[in-house]
XYZ file of C-alpha atoms in Angstrom:
608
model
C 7.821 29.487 26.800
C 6.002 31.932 24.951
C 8.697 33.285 22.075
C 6.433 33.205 18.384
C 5.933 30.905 16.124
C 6.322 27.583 15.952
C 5.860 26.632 12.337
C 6.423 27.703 8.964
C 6.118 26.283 5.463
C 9.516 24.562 5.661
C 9.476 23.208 8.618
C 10.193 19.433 8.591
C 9.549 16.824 11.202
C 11.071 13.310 12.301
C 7.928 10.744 12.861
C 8.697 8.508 15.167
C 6.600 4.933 15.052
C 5.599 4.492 11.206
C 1.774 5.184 10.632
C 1.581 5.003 6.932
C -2.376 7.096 7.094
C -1.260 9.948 9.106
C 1.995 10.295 7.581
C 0.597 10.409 4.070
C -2.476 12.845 5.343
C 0.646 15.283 6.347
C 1.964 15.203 3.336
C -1.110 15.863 1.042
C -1.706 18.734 3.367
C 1.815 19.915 2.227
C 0.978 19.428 -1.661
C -2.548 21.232 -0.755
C -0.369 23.969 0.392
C 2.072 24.222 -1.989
C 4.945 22.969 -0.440
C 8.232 22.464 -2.003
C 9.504 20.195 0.436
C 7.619 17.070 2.066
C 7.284 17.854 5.730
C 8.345 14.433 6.620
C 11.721 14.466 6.492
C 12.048 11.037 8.058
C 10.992 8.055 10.055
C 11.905 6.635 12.801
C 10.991 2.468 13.395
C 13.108 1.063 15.508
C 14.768 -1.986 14.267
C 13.798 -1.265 10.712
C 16.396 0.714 8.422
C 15.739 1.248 4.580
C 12.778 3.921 2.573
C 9.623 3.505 3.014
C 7.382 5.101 -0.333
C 4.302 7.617 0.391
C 2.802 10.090 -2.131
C 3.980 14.147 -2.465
C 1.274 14.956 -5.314
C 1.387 12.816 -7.826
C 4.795 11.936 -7.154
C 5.988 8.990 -5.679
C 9.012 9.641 -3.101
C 10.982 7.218 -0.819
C 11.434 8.749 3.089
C 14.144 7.393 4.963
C 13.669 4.887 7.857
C 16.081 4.792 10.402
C 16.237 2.732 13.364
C 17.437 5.265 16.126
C 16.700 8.629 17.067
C 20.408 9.794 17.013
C 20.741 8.395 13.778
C 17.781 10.413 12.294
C 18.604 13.801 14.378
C 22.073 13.569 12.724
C 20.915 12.750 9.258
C 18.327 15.354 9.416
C 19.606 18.302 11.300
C 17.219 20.489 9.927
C 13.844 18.433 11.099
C 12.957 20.211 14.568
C 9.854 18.490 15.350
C 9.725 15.461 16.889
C 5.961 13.451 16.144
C 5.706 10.836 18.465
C 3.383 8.049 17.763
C 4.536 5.608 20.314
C 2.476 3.858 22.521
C 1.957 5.033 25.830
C 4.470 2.472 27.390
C 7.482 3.938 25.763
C 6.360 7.398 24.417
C 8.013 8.729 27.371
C 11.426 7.440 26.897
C 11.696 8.168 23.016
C 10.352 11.796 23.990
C 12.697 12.640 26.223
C 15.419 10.678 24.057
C 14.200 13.703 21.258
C 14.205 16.052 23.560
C 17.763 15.630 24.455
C 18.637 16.156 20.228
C 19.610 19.358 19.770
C 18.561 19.542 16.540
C 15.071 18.975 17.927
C 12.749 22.126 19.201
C 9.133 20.762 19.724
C 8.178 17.272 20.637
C 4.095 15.993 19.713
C 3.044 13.191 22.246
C 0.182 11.578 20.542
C -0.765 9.000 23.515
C -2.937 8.751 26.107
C -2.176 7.177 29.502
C 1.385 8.297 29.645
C 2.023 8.001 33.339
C 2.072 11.373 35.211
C 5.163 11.178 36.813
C 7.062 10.527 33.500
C 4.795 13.741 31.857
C 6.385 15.848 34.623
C 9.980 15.224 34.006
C 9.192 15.763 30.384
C 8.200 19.424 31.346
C 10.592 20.177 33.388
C 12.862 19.133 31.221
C 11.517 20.947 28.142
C 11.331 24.223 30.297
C 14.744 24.010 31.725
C 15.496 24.051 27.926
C 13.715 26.335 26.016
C 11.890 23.490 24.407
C 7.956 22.795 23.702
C 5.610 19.665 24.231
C 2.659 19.089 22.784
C 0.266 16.574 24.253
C 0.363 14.268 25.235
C -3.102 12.690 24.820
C -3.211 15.062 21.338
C -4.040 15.054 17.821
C -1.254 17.857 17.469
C -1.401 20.870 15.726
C -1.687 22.583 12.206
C -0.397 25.881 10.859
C -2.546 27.121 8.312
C -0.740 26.447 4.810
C 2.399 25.812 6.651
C 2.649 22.566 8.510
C 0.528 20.197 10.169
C 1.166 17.285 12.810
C -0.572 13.782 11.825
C -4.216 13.471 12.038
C -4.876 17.389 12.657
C -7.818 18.405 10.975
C -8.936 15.362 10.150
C -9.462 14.289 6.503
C -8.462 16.607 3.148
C -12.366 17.339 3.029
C -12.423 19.226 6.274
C -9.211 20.541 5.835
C -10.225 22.083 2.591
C -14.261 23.274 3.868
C -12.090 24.571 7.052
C -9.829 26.742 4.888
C -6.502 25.484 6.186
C -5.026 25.334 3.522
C -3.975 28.861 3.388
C -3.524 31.545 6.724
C -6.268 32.975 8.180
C -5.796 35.606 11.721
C -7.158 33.659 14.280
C -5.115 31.786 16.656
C -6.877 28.776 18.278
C -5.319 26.490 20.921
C -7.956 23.688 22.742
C -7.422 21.089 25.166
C -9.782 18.556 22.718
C -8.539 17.118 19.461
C -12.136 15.875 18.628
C -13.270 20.014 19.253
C -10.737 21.367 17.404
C -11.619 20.000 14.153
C -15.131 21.312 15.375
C -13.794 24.925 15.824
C -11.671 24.785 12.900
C -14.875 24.676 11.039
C -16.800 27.357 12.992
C -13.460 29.686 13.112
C -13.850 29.462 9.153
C -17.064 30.233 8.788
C -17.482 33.618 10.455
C -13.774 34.569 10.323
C -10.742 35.270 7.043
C -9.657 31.519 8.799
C -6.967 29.593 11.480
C -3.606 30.874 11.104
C -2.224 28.456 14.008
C -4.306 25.865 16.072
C -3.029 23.367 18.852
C -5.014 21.162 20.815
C -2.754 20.879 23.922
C -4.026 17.171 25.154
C -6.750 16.190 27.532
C -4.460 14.871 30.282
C -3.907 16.083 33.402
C -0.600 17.432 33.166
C -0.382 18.950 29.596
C 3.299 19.753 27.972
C 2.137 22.829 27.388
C -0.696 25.152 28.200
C -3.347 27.033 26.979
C -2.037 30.515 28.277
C 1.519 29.322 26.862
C 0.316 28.895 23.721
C -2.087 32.533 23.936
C 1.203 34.373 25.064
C 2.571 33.101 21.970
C -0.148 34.037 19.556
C 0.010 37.176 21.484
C 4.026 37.613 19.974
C 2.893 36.590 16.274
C 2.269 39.723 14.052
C -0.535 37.400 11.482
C -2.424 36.613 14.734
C -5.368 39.211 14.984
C -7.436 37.160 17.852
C -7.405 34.446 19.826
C -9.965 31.814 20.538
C -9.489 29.231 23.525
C -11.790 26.355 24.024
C -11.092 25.213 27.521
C -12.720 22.702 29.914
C -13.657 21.360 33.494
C -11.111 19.761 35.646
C -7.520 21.217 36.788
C -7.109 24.996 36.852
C -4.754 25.540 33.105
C -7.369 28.035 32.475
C -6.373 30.580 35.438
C -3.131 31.197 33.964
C -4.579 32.852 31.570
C -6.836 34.829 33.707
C -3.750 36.251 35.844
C -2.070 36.726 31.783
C -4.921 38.805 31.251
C -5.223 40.406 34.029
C -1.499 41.534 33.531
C -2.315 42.923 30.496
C 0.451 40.668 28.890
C -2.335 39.733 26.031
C -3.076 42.656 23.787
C -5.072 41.162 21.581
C -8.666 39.989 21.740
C -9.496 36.641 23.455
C -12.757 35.051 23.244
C -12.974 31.926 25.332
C -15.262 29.382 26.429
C -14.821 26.642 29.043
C -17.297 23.421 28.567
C -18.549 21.358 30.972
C -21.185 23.531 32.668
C -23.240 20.530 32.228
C -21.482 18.722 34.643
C -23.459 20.925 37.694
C -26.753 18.720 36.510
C -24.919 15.501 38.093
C -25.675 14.548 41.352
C -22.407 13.200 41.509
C -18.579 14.154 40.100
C -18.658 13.500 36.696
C -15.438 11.890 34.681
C -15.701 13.519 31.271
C -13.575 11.968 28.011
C -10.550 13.233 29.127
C -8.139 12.160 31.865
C -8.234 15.669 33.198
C -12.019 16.798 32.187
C -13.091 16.293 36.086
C -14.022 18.824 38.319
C -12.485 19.134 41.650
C -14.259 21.673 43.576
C -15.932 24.660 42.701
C -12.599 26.704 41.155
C -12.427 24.114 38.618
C -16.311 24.326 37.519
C -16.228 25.161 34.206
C -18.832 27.842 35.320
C -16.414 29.428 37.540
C -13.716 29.600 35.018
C -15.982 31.230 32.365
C -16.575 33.848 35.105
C -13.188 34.105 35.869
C -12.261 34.629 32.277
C -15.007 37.271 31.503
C -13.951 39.370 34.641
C -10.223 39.347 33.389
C -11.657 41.208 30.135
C -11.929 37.554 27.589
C -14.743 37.387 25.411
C -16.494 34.939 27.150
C -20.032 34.214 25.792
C -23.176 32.798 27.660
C -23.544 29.012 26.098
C -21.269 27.190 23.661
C -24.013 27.755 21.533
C -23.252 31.419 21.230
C -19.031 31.053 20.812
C -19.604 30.974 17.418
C -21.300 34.588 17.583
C -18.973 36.014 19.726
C -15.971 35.457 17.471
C -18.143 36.700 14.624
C -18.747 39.879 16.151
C -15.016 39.871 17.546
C -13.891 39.725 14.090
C -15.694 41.917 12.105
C -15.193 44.473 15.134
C -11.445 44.408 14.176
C -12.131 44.034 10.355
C -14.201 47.735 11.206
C -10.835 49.334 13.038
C -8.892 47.869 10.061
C -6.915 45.970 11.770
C -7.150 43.189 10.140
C -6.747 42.661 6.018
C -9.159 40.674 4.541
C -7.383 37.560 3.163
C -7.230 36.859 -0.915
C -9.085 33.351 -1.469
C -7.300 30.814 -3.411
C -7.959 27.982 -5.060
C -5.576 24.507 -3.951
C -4.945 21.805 -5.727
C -6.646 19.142 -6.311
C -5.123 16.226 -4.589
C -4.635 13.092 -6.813
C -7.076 10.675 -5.001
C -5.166 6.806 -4.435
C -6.130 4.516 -6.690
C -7.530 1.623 -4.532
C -10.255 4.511 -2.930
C -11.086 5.901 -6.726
C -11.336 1.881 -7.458
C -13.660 1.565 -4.267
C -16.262 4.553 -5.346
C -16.148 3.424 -8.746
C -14.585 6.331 -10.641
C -11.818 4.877 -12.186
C -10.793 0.857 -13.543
C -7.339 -0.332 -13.439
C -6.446 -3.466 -14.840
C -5.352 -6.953 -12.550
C -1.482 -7.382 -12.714
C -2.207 -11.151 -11.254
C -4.864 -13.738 -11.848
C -5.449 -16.373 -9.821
C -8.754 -18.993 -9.993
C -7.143 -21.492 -7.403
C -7.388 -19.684 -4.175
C -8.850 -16.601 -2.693
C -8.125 -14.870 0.469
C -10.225 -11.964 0.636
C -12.996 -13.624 3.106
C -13.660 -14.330 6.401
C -10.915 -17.415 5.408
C -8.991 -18.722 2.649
C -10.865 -20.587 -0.196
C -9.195 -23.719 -2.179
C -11.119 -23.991 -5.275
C -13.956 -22.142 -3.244
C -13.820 -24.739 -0.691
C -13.732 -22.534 3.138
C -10.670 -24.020 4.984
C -13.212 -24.917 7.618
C -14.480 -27.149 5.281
C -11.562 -28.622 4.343
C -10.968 -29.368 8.092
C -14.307 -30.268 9.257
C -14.343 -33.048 6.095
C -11.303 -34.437 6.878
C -9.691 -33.735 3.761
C -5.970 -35.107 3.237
C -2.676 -33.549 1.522
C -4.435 -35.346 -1.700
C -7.982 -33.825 -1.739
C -6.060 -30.283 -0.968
C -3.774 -30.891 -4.347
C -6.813 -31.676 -6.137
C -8.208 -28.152 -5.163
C -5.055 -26.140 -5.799
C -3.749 -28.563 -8.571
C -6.864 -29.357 -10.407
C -9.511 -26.771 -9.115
C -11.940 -29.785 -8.467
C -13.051 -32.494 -5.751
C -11.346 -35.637 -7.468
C -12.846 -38.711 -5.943
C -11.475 -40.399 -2.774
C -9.441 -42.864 -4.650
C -8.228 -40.308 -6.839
C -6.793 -38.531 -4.342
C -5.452 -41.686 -2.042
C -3.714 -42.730 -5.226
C -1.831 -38.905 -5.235
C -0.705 -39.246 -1.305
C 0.559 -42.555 -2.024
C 2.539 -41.475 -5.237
C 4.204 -38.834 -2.458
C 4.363 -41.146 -0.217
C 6.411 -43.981 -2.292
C 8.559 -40.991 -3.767
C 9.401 -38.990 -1.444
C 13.013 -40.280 -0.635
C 14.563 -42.679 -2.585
C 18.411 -42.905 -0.004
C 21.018 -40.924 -0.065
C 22.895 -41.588 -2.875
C 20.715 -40.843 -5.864
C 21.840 -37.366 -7.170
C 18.894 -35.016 -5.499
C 19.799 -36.499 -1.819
C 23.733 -36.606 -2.655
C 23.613 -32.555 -3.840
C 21.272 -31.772 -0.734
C 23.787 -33.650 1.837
C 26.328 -32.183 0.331
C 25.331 -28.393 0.774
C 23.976 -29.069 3.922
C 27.564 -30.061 5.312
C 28.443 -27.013 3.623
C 26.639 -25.375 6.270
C 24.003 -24.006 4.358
C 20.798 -23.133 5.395
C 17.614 -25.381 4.946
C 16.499 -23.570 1.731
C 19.645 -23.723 -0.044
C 20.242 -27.451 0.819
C 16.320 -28.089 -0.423
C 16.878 -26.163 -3.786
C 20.126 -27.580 -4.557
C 19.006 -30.877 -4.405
C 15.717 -29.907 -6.685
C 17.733 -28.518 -9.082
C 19.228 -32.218 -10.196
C 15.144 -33.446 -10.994
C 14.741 -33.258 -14.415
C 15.206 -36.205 -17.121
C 17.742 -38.629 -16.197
C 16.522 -38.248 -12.156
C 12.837 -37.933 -11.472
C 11.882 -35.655 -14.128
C 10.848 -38.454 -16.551
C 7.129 -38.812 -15.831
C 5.147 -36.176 -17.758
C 7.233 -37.414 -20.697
C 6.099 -41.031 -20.260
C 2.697 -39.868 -20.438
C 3.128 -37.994 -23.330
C 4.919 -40.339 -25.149
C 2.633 -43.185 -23.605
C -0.880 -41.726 -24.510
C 0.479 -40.518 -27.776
C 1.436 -44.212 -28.809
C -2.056 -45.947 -27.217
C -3.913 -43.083 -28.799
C -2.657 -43.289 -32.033
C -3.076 -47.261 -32.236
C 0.999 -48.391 -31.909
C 2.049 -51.638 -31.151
C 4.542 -51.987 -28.328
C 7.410 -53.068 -30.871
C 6.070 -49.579 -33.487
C 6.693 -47.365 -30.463
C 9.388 -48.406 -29.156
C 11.862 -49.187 -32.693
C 10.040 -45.488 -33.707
C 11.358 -44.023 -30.459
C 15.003 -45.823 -31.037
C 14.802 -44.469 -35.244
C 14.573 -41.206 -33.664
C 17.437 -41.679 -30.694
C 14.848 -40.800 -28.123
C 15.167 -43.254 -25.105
C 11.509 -44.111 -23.849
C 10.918 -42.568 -20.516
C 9.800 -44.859 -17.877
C 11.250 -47.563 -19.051
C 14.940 -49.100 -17.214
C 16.508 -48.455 -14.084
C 20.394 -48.667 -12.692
C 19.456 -51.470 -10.144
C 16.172 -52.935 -10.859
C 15.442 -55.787 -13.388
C 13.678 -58.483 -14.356
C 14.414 -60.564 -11.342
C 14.294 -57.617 -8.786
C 10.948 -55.546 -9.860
C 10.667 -51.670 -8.270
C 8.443 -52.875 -5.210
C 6.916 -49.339 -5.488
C 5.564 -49.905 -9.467
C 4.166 -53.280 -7.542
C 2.121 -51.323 -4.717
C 0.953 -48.848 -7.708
C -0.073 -50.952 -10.014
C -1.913 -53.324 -7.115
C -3.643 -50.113 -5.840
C -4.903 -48.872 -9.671
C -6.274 -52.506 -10.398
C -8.552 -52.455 -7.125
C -9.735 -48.985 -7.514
C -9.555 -47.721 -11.337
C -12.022 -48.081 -13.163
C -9.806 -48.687 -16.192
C -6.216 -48.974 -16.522
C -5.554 -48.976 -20.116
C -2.881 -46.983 -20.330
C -0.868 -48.495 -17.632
C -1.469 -52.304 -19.762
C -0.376 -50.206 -22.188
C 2.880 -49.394 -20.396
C 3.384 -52.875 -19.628
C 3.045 -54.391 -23.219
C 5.583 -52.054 -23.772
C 7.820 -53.064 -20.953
C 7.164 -56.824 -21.926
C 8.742 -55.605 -25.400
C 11.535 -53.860 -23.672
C 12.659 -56.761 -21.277
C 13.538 -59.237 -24.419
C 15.999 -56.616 -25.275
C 17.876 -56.171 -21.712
C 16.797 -57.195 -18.413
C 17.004 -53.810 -16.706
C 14.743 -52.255 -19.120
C 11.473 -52.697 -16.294
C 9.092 -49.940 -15.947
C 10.500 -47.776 -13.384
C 8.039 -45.772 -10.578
C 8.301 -43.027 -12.811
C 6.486 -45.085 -16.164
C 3.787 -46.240 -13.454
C 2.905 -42.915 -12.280
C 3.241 -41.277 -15.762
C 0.543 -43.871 -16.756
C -1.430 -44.478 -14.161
C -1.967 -40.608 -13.733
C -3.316 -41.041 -17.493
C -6.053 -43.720 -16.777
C -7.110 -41.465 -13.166
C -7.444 -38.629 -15.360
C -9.473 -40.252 -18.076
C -11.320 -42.837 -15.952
C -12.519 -40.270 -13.353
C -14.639 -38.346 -16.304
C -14.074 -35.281 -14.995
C -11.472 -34.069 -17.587
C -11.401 -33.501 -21.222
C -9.615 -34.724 -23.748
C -8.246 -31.205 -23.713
C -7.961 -30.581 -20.581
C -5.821 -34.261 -20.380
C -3.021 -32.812 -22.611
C -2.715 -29.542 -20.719
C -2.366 -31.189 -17.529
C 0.478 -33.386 -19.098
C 2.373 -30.139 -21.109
C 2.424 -28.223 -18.510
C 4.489 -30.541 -15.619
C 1.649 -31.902 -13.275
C 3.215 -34.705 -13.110
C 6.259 -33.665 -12.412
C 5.024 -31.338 -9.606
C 4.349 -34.855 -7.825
C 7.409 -35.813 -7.913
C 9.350 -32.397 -6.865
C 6.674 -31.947 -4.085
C 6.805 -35.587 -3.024
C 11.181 -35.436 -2.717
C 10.902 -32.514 -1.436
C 9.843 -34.128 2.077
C 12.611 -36.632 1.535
C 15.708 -33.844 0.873
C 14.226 -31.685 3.712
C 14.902 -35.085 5.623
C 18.359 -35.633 4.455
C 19.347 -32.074 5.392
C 17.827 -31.967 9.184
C 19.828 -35.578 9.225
C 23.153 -33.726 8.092
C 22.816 -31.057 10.557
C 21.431 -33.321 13.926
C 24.764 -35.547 12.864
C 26.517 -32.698 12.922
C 28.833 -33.520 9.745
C 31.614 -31.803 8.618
C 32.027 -30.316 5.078
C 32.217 -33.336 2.892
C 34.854 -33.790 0.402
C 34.837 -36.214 -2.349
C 37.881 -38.568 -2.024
C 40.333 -38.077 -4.674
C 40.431 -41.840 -4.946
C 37.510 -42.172 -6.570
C 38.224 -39.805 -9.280
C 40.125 -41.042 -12.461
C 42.444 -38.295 -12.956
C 43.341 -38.587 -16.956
C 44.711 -36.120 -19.607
């Protein structure tokens, strides 16, 4: 392995697995940096193709999402590092799928538990061709103002108290993720800084290793020292011993193995890692300290005194003048997202939406403020929910009976009327169950089902203002208005709507007044001594009806009365209520399995 470095301020990477938190964290390490270039070049979700939007600065910029591996490699031939952020079921397969890119040089396995034998063709692999793994079980690795992988280094805060933000002359690597960010602190804090750190992964069979990654620090001119933080368990550490003692590291080493706890167990001792257990006395942490000091490493006599030992390391070589103390700068401040500056209360952004029907922000949705277990445990019907969402109240039990069986008597009417005709029709089209739905929907409006909010409002304007039956009606004719509600294409005198019966029966048990619909009926007694087919039809009993539930409950104002009936309440019934009935006609069309329909040219009067 060895070679030099691995990273440099325009390096970019592929990240396989979108994780929108580390992503963006690598990317407001690159604006804390002064990058020119996002270090994300792109992503990698299988399945998913498109852009996918993340912050550079203040900036808003779309990375591309590509579905495959090859597909990224080839769009991005200048991305050589793979991030891998797959669980550790397939991070195997996608790494070594990388690994066979060309374009790609070093591969970061973020997961734990990736079985050994699969780790070991990985390596071989990689070494057969010149290529380098990090992890897996890692956080990854940073260079100091260069390029970092995800999560390394934790949060901008640490980043920034750790100095990482610009190059320091230590080079760090670590087997722990969790002590890196630990060291990365300490490192600051007695030295000019990191210039590279990699945490190499707890498992047993790392990608790389801590003496690779020395040997390599050992080749990098900015490198003054290195510091490795090693542990119990397996024998990585020894490599470095016989590197040392074959004098292929020239430059200061100060090392410390941890774990020399583990001799106070009676038993063997399983630390965090998969491969932080000791299995004899050569892999001891105490015997690879020893080991470690004898090859000529800096090797201090607790972890308490590591941090001492690379002070003194460091200003020994600041003495020789061998190493140039680095100019502090100041980054950037990095523009904090709004929902966090929301959160700690140092900025207010105003709503785009309101909404006072429902809220979903709880433990569980809220109708009205009504929990959904509530709605459940109450038995609450399609009617009490409308009266929630509709009418952001509890309407009384008859109330909302009387709205289930206004659905109920309207939701399909057969399948000629124009809604059910369009909706057949489309469906035989072969259209899909939206398209069928909405095409018959689009035909409500005032000669089909559309009618009733205007024979409320023209009904309560007329009883409110005093009319007689014969005023309204001849003052609705001066004007060339037909009245709404009133007449129907098959009904009559002789052959009443059987659904204005069951309506009108249900509001006379259970109203408590039903002026408005007597009203209606004066005016239909008016209407029949003009033609016989000029009945109220279903949608004149709703219209009015819905008037004397919303007056006669007393739980609406006079106000609040003429909103409901502007706006298209009662409408809504009617749409939502033949909506179940076209949904019908169109799983009909489709179980039947029937052809596209054509209308026969018989029944068209063709005329010039």
């Amino acid at each position: 392995m060895a070679t030099g470095q691995l990273f440099s301020r325009n390096t970019q990477a592929l990240f396989y697995n979108y994780k929108q938190l580390p992503i963006q964290r690598m990317l407001d390490f690159d604006f804390l940096c002064g990058r020119e270039t996002p270090s994300v070049a792109g992503i990698i979700n299988p399945g998913s193709e498109g852009f996918q939007k993340l912050f550079f600065g203040q900036e808003e910029i779309a990375i591309p999402v590509h579905s495959a591996i090859e597909a990224a490699c080839s769009a991005h031939p200048t991305a050589d590092v793979f991030i891998n952020f797959a669980s550790f079921r397939s991070a195997a397969a996608s790494s070594m799928a990388a690994l066979k890119q060309p374009t790609i040089r070093v591969v970061a396995i973020i997961a734990e538990g990736v079985p050994e034998s699969d780790t070991k063709q990985l390596i071989a692999y990689a070494r057969a061709n010149n290529k380098v793994i990090i992890g897996p079980a890692t956080v990854g690795g940073i260079q100091a103002g260069a390029f970092k992988i995800g999560d390394t280094a934790g949060t901008i805060d640490n980043i920034i108290s750790c100095k990482l933000y610009r190059p320091g002359s230590v080079g760090f690597v670590s087997k722990s993720g969790g002590m890196s960010n630990e060291l990365y602190n300490t490192i600051a804090r007695v030295t000019d800084g990191i210039y590279e750190g990699i945490a190499i992964g707890g498992d047993v069979f790392p990608g790389s290793t801590l003496s690779d990654h020395v040997l390599r620090f050992n080749n990098i001119p900015q490198v003054k020292m290195m510091v490795v933080l090693g542990e119990l368990g397996g024998r990585d550490e020894y490599s470095l011993v016989e590197a040392l003692k074959e004098g292929k590291v020239h430059k200061p080493v100060v090392a410390w193995v941890s774990g020399t706890c583990a001799r106070l167990f009676k038993s063997e001792v399983q630390f965090g890692h998969a491969g932080a257990k000791s299995g004899g006395e050569m892999e001891s942490a105490q015997a690879k300290n020893e080991a470690l000091r004898e090859a000529g490493a800096v090797v201090p006599t607790s972890y308490e005194a590591l941090e001492a030992a690379i002070k003194e390391t460091f200003e020994k070589l600041a003495e020789e003048g061998k190493i140039t103390p680095v100019p502090e700068v100041t980054p950037p401040q990095i523009p904090e997202d709004l929902k966090t500056a929301i959160k700690s209360g140092k900025v207010r952004a105003p709503t785009h939406i309101i909404s006072t029907i429902s809220d979903d922000r709880g433990e569980e949705p809220c109708y009205a403020g009504v929990p959904m277990s509530t709605i459940i445990e109450r038995g609450y019907g399609v009617g009490d929910v409308i009266s929630l969402l509709w009418f952001k109240r509890s309407l009384p039990r008859y109330c909302t009976q009387f709205i289930e069986i206004c659905i109920m008597l309207c939701a399909d009417h057969g399948p000629c009327v124009s809604g059910a005709h369009n909706s057949i029709v489309t469906a035989r089209a072969g259209k899909d169950l939206v398209s069928s739905l909405v095409s018959g929907l689009l035909t409500i409006g005032p000669r089909f089902g559309g009618a009733i909010d205007d024979a409320a409002r023209y009904f309560k304007d007329a009883y409110d203002r005093g009319l007689t039956p014969y005023e309204f009606v001849e003052g609705m004719k001066k004007k060339g208005i037909r009245v709404p509600g009133i007449g129907h294409r098959i009904k009559s005198r002789d052959n009443r709507d059987k659904r204005v019966q069951l309506l009108q029966q249900y509001a006379h048990t259970h109203f408590p007044s039903v002026k408005y619909m007597e009203y209606a009926v004066k005016v239909e007694t008016y209407t029949l001594s003009k033609a016989n087919n000029l009945v109220l039809n279903v949608d004149g009993a709703i219209g009015s009806l819905f008037l004397d539930l919303l007056a006669g409950s007393g739980m609406f104002t006079k106000q609040e009365i003429d909103e409901i009936v502007e706006i298209g309440y009662l409408n809504g019934l009617f749409v939502l209520a033949r909506s179940i009935g076209l949904i019908g006609h169109t799983f009909d069309q489709k179980r039947l399995k029937q052809p596209l329909y054509r209308h026969p040219w018989e029944d068209v009067l063709y005329t010039k």
